[in-house]
Amino acid sequence: GAVVSQHPSRVICKSGTSVKIECRSLDFQATTMFWYRQFPKKSLMLMATSNEGSKATYEQGVEKDKFLINHASLTLSTLTVTSAHPEDSSFYICSARDYTGGDRNYGYTFGSGTRLTVV
Amino acid sequence: EDKVVQSPLSLVVHEGDTVTLNCSYEVTNFRSLLWYKQEKKAPTFLFMLTSSGIEKKSGRLSSILDKKELFSILNITATQTGDSAVYLCAVGDIQGAQKLVFGQGTRLTINP
């Protein structure tokens, strides 16, 4: 079945630095990927929709200059948290749409998530 | 604005009990409703529902959708400690990228 690999699974960085999170579709082409943020004991909040070869669509209230999304190929989307602050500490999860069918997740496959801690 | 509301937010029961989790939604262009189980990492898929009144079943779990009343329930019978998790309901819209809007989740704890 469709697999999405997300890396790193955990990262600790200093305040003011930038962190890049990668999301790869391993056995299918993902023209659309979604980036979510999850606070402790809260649900997934959609941050942006990433489209291959074009600009990402950000949800209301998400700073696009702070959370840079690049979807340069059909198998890779990256989220860069720029000038990270402690309040950016969270669990970030990507999801890719698989349009090829036959996927028991009916087209939404999630990465394993990245826990970001900014100190 | 699309909205998905789950209840209860938290539930603690004993092993062997049956639980019902609720999900109501307000979505402009409904396509599907999905249930996920989340333990420590990413959500794992349980069910996708698109039609009213058709029960989906997988072992001790079942789910049904009511598109007239805009809600879905997830039932778990003969609960086990391994069922302890956060259960997320998400609704997919029919337009554009068909993104998912998630509810707040129900934290289910099964005590032995």
PDB file of N, CA, C and O in Angstrom, chain A residues 13-16 37 39 66 83-90 92 116-119:
ATOM      1  N   CYS A  13      15.889  22.056  18.352  1.00  0.00           N
ATOM      2  CA  CYS A  13      16.708  23.127  17.785  1.00  0.00           C
ATOM      3  C   CYS A  13      16.686  24.343  18.702  1.00  0.00           C
ATOM      4  O   CYS A  13      15.824  24.481  19.575  1.00  0.00           O
ATOM      5  N   LYS A  14      17.641  25.199  18.465  1.00  0.00           N
ATOM      6  CA  LYS A  14      17.737  26.429  19.268  1.00  0.00           C
ATOM      7  C   LYS A  14      16.831  27.499  18.679  1.00  0.00           C
ATOM      8  O   LYS A  14      16.604  27.555  17.464  1.00  0.00           O
ATOM      9  N   SER A  15      16.374  28.355  19.526  1.00  0.00           N
ATOM     10  CA  SER A  15      15.544  29.482  19.115  1.00  0.00           C
ATOM     11  C   SER A  15      16.275  30.311  18.072  1.00  0.00           C
ATOM     12  O   SER A  15      17.476  30.565  18.209  1.00  0.00           O
ATOM     13  N   GLY A  16      15.586  30.675  17.020  1.00  0.00           N
ATOM     14  CA  GLY A  16      16.189  31.509  15.985  1.00  0.00           C
ATOM     15  C   GLY A  16      16.712  30.735  14.794  1.00  0.00           C
ATOM     16  O   GLY A  16      16.977  31.309  13.727  1.00  0.00           O
ATOM     17  N   ARG A  37      -0.508  20.476  11.945  1.00  0.00           N
ATOM     18  CA  ARG A  37       0.178  20.714  13.212  1.00  0.00           C
ATOM     19  C   ARG A  37      -0.740  20.194  14.311  1.00  0.00           C
ATOM     20  O   ARG A  37      -1.967  20.348  14.225  1.00  0.00           O
ATOM     21  N   PHE A  39      -1.103  20.164  18.535  1.00  0.00           N
ATOM     22  CA  PHE A  39      -0.665  20.518  19.879  1.00  0.00           C
ATOM     23  C   PHE A  39      -1.030  19.371  20.812  1.00  0.00           C
ATOM     24  O   PHE A  39      -1.919  18.576  20.503  1.00  0.00           O
ATOM     25  N   LYS A  66       6.818  32.159   7.648  1.00  0.00           N
ATOM     26  CA  LYS A  66       7.418  31.420   8.762  1.00  0.00           C
ATOM     27  C   LYS A  66       7.447  29.923   8.453  1.00  0.00           C
ATOM     28  O   LYS A  66       8.390  29.234   8.790  1.00  0.00           O
ATOM     29  N   SER A  83      13.291  30.690  11.638  1.00  0.00           N
ATOM     30  CA  SER A  83      13.459  31.477  12.863  1.00  0.00           C
ATOM     31  C   SER A  83      12.553  30.914  13.970  1.00  0.00           C
ATOM     32  O   SER A  83      11.671  31.601  14.491  1.00  0.00           O
ATOM     33  N   ALA A  84      12.802  29.654  14.283  1.00  0.00           N
ATOM     34  CA  ALA A  84      11.914  28.940  15.207  1.00  0.00           C
ATOM     35  C   ALA A  84      11.917  29.570  16.597  1.00  0.00           C
ATOM     36  O   ALA A  84      12.948  30.066  17.081  1.00  0.00           O
ATOM     37  N   HIS A  85      10.752  29.540  17.222  1.00  0.00           N
ATOM     38  CA  HIS A  85      10.590  30.016  18.603  1.00  0.00           C
ATOM     39  C   HIS A  85       9.982  28.888  19.428  1.00  0.00           C
ATOM     40  O   HIS A  85       9.377  27.970  18.871  1.00  0.00           O
ATOM     41  N   PRO A  86      10.118  28.958  20.725  1.00  0.00           N
ATOM     42  CA  PRO A  86       9.554  27.889  21.572  1.00  0.00           C
ATOM     43  C   PRO A  86       8.075  27.618  21.306  1.00  0.00           C
ATOM     44  O   PRO A  86       7.635  26.473  21.387  1.00  0.00           O
ATOM     45  N   GLU A  87       7.319  28.645  20.932  1.00  0.00           N
ATOM     46  CA  GLU A  87       5.888  28.415  20.673  1.00  0.00           C
ATOM     47  C   GLU A  87       5.641  27.636  19.381  1.00  0.00           C
ATOM     48  O   GLU A  87       4.505  27.212  19.113  1.00  0.00           O
ATOM     49  N   ASP A  88       6.699  27.434  18.582  1.00  0.00           N
ATOM     50  CA  ASP A  88       6.563  26.596  17.385  1.00  0.00           C
ATOM     51  C   ASP A  88       6.720  25.115  17.726  1.00  0.00           C
ATOM     52  O   ASP A  88       6.503  24.248  16.862  1.00  0.00           O
ATOM     53  N   SER A  89       7.092  24.830  18.952  1.00  0.00           N
ATOM     54  CA  SER A  89       7.234  23.438  19.374  1.00  0.00           C
ATOM     55  C   SER A  89       5.885  22.742  19.224  1.00  0.00           C
ATOM     56  O   SER A  89       4.864  23.231  19.738  1.00  0.00           O
ATOM     57  N   SER A  90       5.891  21.637  18.524  1.00  0.00           N
ATOM     58  CA  SER A  90       4.629  20.964  18.234  1.00  0.00           C
ATOM     59  C   SER A  90       4.925  19.655  17.514  1.00  0.00           C
ATOM     60  O   SER A  90       6.081  19.307  17.264  1.00  0.00           O
ATOM     61  N   TYR A  92       4.302  17.875  13.995  1.00  0.00           N
ATOM     62  CA  TYR A  92       3.936  18.214  12.617  1.00  0.00           C
ATOM     63  C   TYR A  92       3.766  16.919  11.818  1.00  0.00           C
ATOM     64  O   TYR A  92       4.627  16.030  11.865  1.00  0.00           O
ATOM     65  N   LEU A 116       8.830  18.516  17.022  1.00  0.00           N
ATOM     66  CA  LEU A 116       9.783  19.630  17.051  1.00  0.00           C
ATOM     67  C   LEU A 116       9.772  20.271  18.428  1.00  0.00           C
ATOM     68  O   LEU A 116       8.708  20.644  18.944  1.00  0.00           O
ATOM     69  N   THR A 117      10.953  20.384  19.004  1.00  0.00           N
ATOM     70  CA  THR A 117      11.109  21.093  20.270  1.00  0.00           C
ATOM     71  C   THR A 117      12.096  22.230  20.056  1.00  0.00           C
ATOM     72  O   THR A 117      13.222  22.000  19.615  1.00  0.00           O
ATOM     73  N   VAL A 118      11.669  23.433  20.326  1.00  0.00           N
ATOM     74  CA  VAL A 118      12.537  24.605  20.184  1.00  0.00           C
ATOM     75  C   VAL A 118      12.923  25.077  21.571  1.00  0.00           C
ATOM     76  O   VAL A 118      12.046  25.364  22.405  1.00  0.00           O
ATOM     77  N   VAL A 119      14.235  25.131  21.811  1.00  0.00           N
ATOM     78  CA  VAL A 119      14.705  25.494  23.165  1.00  0.00           C
ATOM     79  C   VAL A 119      15.386  26.867  23.159  1.00  0.00           C
ATOM     80  O   VAL A 119      15.756  27.385  22.123  1.00  0.00           O
TER      81      VAL A 119
END
